[in-house]
Amino acid sequence: MTIRYPNGNAYQAPTAKTGPKFPSTYTNYGKRGMTLEEELNESNTYYETNGVAVVHKKPTPIRIVKVDYPKRSAAVIKEAYFSTASTTDYNGVYQGHYLDFDAKETRNKGSFPLKNFHQHQIDHMRACTAQGGICFAIIKFVERQEVFLYRATDLFTFWDEQTRGGRKSIPYSEIAAHGINIPVGLQPPIPYLKAVDQLL
C-alpha cells in the first residue's frame, strides 16, 4: 500500500539496519520502555474507565485512493494519502473544560526543538485558546526521564520569537521553570490531569 502526503510525495518507512546482529544491552524495567504516546493512551483509558475525564487521540485523516479485493471478504488498501494536515494529538473534556494538547518527545537534554511543531498546529491551539479551551503540550525529555505540561501561551511566545529570527528551541531551564512537572506513575502512567488542575 502506498500512503502519500497532501503534497503528493510518497511516505517512506524507515529501513531496517542490516549487518551483524548483536545482543541488545537495553533492559526494559516495566513501563519505562513505553513511548509517550503509549503512556498517554494508557492514562486516558484509566481516566475514562474511572469516570475522571474523556480524552482521546485524534485519528490521522487518510484518503483511500486504491483498494484491491483479493477475496470477496477481504480488502487491501494499496494507495492512500494523508488528506489534511493533522492538528494536535489529543482532545477531550475534563470537569466541563475542553482540553486540546499535543505530545512531544525529545532526546535533547538542554532544549526542546521548535521544529517538532508545525504552523497549523500552533494556529489550531491559538484558535482553541481564543474559544476558552485549555491548550498545552506534554513534553518528555527522554534522556532525563522527565515529563512536563507546558502551556500553549508560553509556547506561542517562543514560536513567535523564532519567526522573527529568535532561537529555534525552548531551553530546558525555561520548561522546568515555567512548565508543570508531571511525576511518572503507575496508574495512570502519566497523571497529567493533576497538572491540568493547576491551570483551572
CSV table of C-alpha atoms in Angstrom, one decimal:
chain,number,residue,atom,x,y,z
A,1,MET,CA,0.0,0.0,0.0
A,2,THR,CA,1.3,3.4,-0.9
A,3,ILE,CA,0.5,6.3,1.5
A,4,ARG,CA,1.0,9.8,0.2
A,5,TYR,CA,1.3,13.2,1.9
A,6,PRO,CA,-1.0,16.0,0.9
A,7,ASN,CA,1.8,17.3,-1.4
A,8,GLY,CA,1.8,14.0,-3.3
A,9,ASN,CA,5.1,12.7,-2.0
A,10,ALA,CA,5.1,9.0,-1.1
A,11,TYR,CA,5.7,8.1,2.6
A,12,GLN,CA,9.0,6.2,3.0
A,13,ALA,CA,9.1,3.9,6.0
A,14,PRO,CA,12.4,3.8,7.8
A,15,THR,CA,14.6,1.0,6.5
A,16,ALA,CA,15.8,-1.7,8.9
A,17,LYS,CA,19.5,-1.7,9.5
A,18,THR,CA,21.3,-4.6,8.1
A,19,GLY,CA,24.5,-6.1,9.4
A,20,PRO,CA,25.7,-8.3,12.2
A,21,LYS,CA,23.2,-8.8,15.0
A,22,PHE,CA,24.4,-8.0,18.4
A,23,PRO,CA,22.6,-8.8,21.6
A,24,SER,CA,20.6,-5.7,22.9
A,25,THR,CA,22.0,-4.2,26.1
A,26,TYR,CA,18.7,-2.4,26.6
A,27,THR,CA,16.7,-3.6,29.7
A,28,ASN,CA,13.1,-2.7,30.0
A,29,TYR,CA,12.0,-2.3,33.6
A,30,GLY,CA,8.2,-2.4,33.4
A,31,LYS,CA,6.7,0.6,31.5
A,32,ARG,CA,10.0,2.5,31.2
A,33,GLY,CA,10.2,1.4,27.5
A,34,MET,CA,6.9,2.8,26.5
A,35,THR,CA,6.7,5.8,24.2
A,36,LEU,CA,5.0,9.0,25.5
A,37,GLU,CA,2.0,8.3,23.2
A,38,GLU,CA,1.5,4.8,24.6
A,39,GLU,CA,1.8,6.1,28.1
A,40,LEU,CA,-0.8,8.9,27.4
A,41,ASN,CA,-3.2,6.4,25.7
A,42,GLU,CA,-3.0,4.1,28.8
A,43,SER,CA,-3.5,7.2,31.0
A,44,ASN,CA,-6.6,8.3,29.1
A,45,THR,CA,-8.0,4.7,29.2
A,46,TYR,CA,-7.5,4.8,33.0
A,47,TYR,CA,-9.2,8.3,33.3
A,48,GLU,CA,-12.2,7.3,31.2
A,49,THR,CA,-12.6,3.9,32.9
A,50,ASN,CA,-12.7,5.6,36.3
A,51,GLY,CA,-15.0,8.4,35.2
A,52,VAL,CA,-12.4,11.1,35.6
A,53,ALA,CA,-12.2,12.5,32.0
A,54,VAL,CA,-12.9,11.6,28.4
A,55,VAL,CA,-9.8,12.3,26.3
A,56,HIS,CA,-9.0,10.5,23.0
A,57,LYS,CA,-6.2,10.5,20.5
A,58,LYS,CA,-7.3,12.1,17.2
A,59,PRO,CA,-7.1,9.8,14.2
A,60,THR,CA,-4.9,10.8,11.3
A,61,PRO,CA,-7.1,11.7,8.3
A,62,ILE,CA,-6.3,9.4,5.4
A,63,ARG,CA,-8.0,9.4,2.0
A,64,ILE,CA,-8.0,6.0,0.4
A,65,VAL,CA,-7.3,6.0,-3.3
A,66,LYS,CA,-6.8,2.4,-4.4
A,67,VAL,CA,-8.2,-0.8,-2.9
A,68,ASP,CA,-7.7,-4.3,-4.1
A,69,TYR,CA,-10.2,-7.1,-3.3
A,70,PRO,CA,-8.1,-10.3,-3.5
A,71,LYS,CA,-11.0,-12.1,-1.8
A,72,ARG,CA,-14.6,-11.3,-1.6
A,73,SER,CA,-14.4,-10.9,2.2
A,74,ALA,CA,-11.1,-9.0,2.4
A,75,ALA,CA,-9.9,-5.7,1.1
A,76,VAL,CA,-6.3,-4.5,0.8
A,77,ILE,CA,-5.6,-0.8,0.7
A,78,LYS,CA,-2.9,-0.3,-2.0
A,79,GLU,CA,-2.6,3.5,-2.1
A,80,ALA,CA,-3.7,6.3,0.3
A,81,TYR,CA,-2.9,9.9,1.1
A,82,PHE,CA,-2.8,12.0,4.2
A,83,SER,CA,-5.8,14.0,3.2
A,84,THR,CA,-5.2,17.0,5.5
A,85,ALA,CA,-2.6,18.2,7.9
A,86,SER,CA,-3.4,16.9,11.4
A,87,THR,CA,-3.9,19.4,14.2
A,88,THR,CA,-3.0,18.3,17.8
A,89,ASP,CA,-2.7,14.7,19.1
A,90,TYR,CA,-5.4,14.7,21.8
A,91,ASN,CA,-8.7,16.4,22.8
A,92,GLY,CA,-11.4,15.8,25.3
A,93,VAL,CA,-13.4,17.0,28.3
A,94,TYR,CA,-12.3,17.2,31.9
A,95,GLN,CA,-14.6,18.7,34.6
A,96,GLY,CA,-16.5,20.6,32.0
A,97,HIS,CA,-13.4,22.1,30.4
A,98,TYR,CA,-12.3,21.4,26.8
A,99,LEU,CA,-8.7,20.1,26.6
A,100,ASP,CA,-6.6,20.1,23.4
A,101,PHE,CA,-3.0,19.1,23.5
A,102,ASP,CA,0.0,17.7,21.7
A,103,ALA,CA,2.5,15.1,22.9
A,104,LYS,CA,6.2,15.5,22.0
A,105,GLU,CA,9.4,13.7,22.9
A,106,THR,CA,13.0,14.8,22.6
A,107,ARG,CA,16.3,13.2,23.2
A,108,ASN,CA,17.9,16.6,23.7
A,109,LYS,CA,18.9,17.3,27.3
A,110,GLY,CA,19.3,21.1,27.0
A,111,SER,CA,16.4,22.2,24.9
A,112,PHE,CA,13.2,21.3,23.1
A,113,PRO,CA,13.4,22.0,19.3
A,114,LEU,CA,10.5,24.0,17.9
A,115,LYS,CA,10.8,22.1,14.6
A,116,ASN,CA,8.7,19.4,16.4
A,117,PHE,CA,5.7,21.7,15.9
A,118,HIS,CA,4.1,22.9,12.7
A,119,GLN,CA,2.4,26.2,12.0
A,120,HIS,CA,-1.0,24.6,11.5
A,121,GLN,CA,-0.7,23.0,15.0
A,122,ILE,CA,0.1,26.4,16.5
A,123,ASP,CA,-2.8,28.0,14.6
A,124,HIS,CA,-5.2,25.3,15.9
A,125,MET,CA,-4.1,25.8,19.5
A,126,ARG,CA,-4.4,29.6,19.2
A,127,ALA,CA,-8.0,29.2,17.9
A,128,CYS,CA,-8.9,26.8,20.7
A,129,THR,CA,-7.4,29.1,23.3
A,130,ALA,CA,-9.3,32.0,21.9
A,131,GLN,CA,-12.5,30.0,22.5
A,132,GLY,CA,-11.7,29.3,26.1
A,133,GLY,CA,-10.2,25.8,25.6
A,134,ILE,CA,-7.3,24.6,27.7
A,135,CYS,CA,-4.3,24.0,25.4
A,136,PHE,CA,-0.9,22.8,26.2
A,137,ALA,CA,1.9,20.5,25.2
A,138,ILE,CA,3.1,17.5,27.1
A,139,ILE,CA,6.9,17.3,26.6
A,140,LYS,CA,9.0,14.4,27.5
A,141,PHE,CA,12.8,14.7,27.9
A,142,VAL,CA,13.7,11.1,27.2
A,143,GLU,CA,17.3,11.2,28.4
A,144,ARG,CA,16.3,13.0,31.6
A,145,GLN,CA,13.1,10.8,32.1
A,146,GLU,CA,11.2,14.0,32.9
A,147,VAL,CA,7.7,15.0,31.6
A,148,PHE,CA,6.3,18.5,31.7
A,149,LEU,CA,3.0,20.2,30.9
A,150,TYR,CA,3.9,23.4,29.0
A,151,ARG,CA,1.1,26.0,28.5
A,152,ALA,CA,0.3,26.8,24.9
A,153,THR,CA,0.5,30.6,25.7
A,154,ASP,CA,4.2,30.1,26.7
A,155,LEU,CA,4.8,28.0,23.6
A,156,PHE,CA,3.3,30.8,21.4
A,157,THR,CA,5.9,33.3,22.8
A,158,PHE,CA,8.8,31.2,21.7
A,159,TRP,CA,7.1,30.3,18.4
A,160,ASP,CA,6.6,34.0,17.6
A,161,GLU,CA,10.1,34.9,18.6
A,162,GLN,CA,11.6,32.2,16.2
A,163,THR,CA,9.6,33.6,13.3
A,164,ARG,CA,11.3,36.9,14.0
A,165,GLY,CA,14.7,35.4,13.9
A,166,GLY,CA,14.9,34.3,17.6
A,167,ARG,CA,16.1,30.9,18.9
A,168,LYS,CA,14.7,27.8,17.3
A,169,SER,CA,14.3,25.9,20.6
A,170,ILE,CA,12.9,26.3,24.1
A,171,PRO,CA,15.6,25.9,26.8
A,172,TYR,CA,15.1,23.1,29.2
A,173,SER,CA,15.6,25.6,32.1
A,174,GLU,CA,12.6,27.6,30.7
A,175,ILE,CA,10.4,24.5,30.6
A,176,ALA,CA,11.5,23.3,34.0
A,177,ALA,CA,10.9,26.8,35.5
A,178,HIS,CA,7.5,27.6,33.8
A,179,GLY,CA,6.1,24.2,32.9
A,180,ILE,CA,4.5,21.9,35.4
A,181,ASN,CA,6.5,18.7,36.2
A,182,ILE,CA,4.4,15.5,35.9
A,183,PRO,CA,5.9,12.8,38.1
A,184,VAL,CA,5.6,9.4,36.2
A,185,GLY,CA,3.3,7.0,38.0
A,186,LEU,CA,1.8,3.5,37.6
A,187,GLN,CA,-2.0,4.1,37.3
A,188,PRO,CA,-2.1,6.3,35.3
A,189,PRO,CA,1.5,6.2,33.9
A,190,ILE,CA,1.3,10.0,33.1
A,191,PRO,CA,-1.0,11.6,35.6
A,192,TYR,CA,-1.2,14.8,33.6
A,193,LEU,CA,-4.6,15.8,34.9
A,194,LYS,CA,-3.0,16.7,38.3
A,195,ALA,CA,-1.0,19.3,36.3
A,196,VAL,CA,-4.2,20.4,34.4
A,197,ASP,CA,-5.8,21.1,37.8
A,198,GLN,CA,-3.2,23.9,38.3
A,199,LEU,CA,-4.5,25.5,35.1
A,200,LEU,CA,-8.2,25.6,36.2
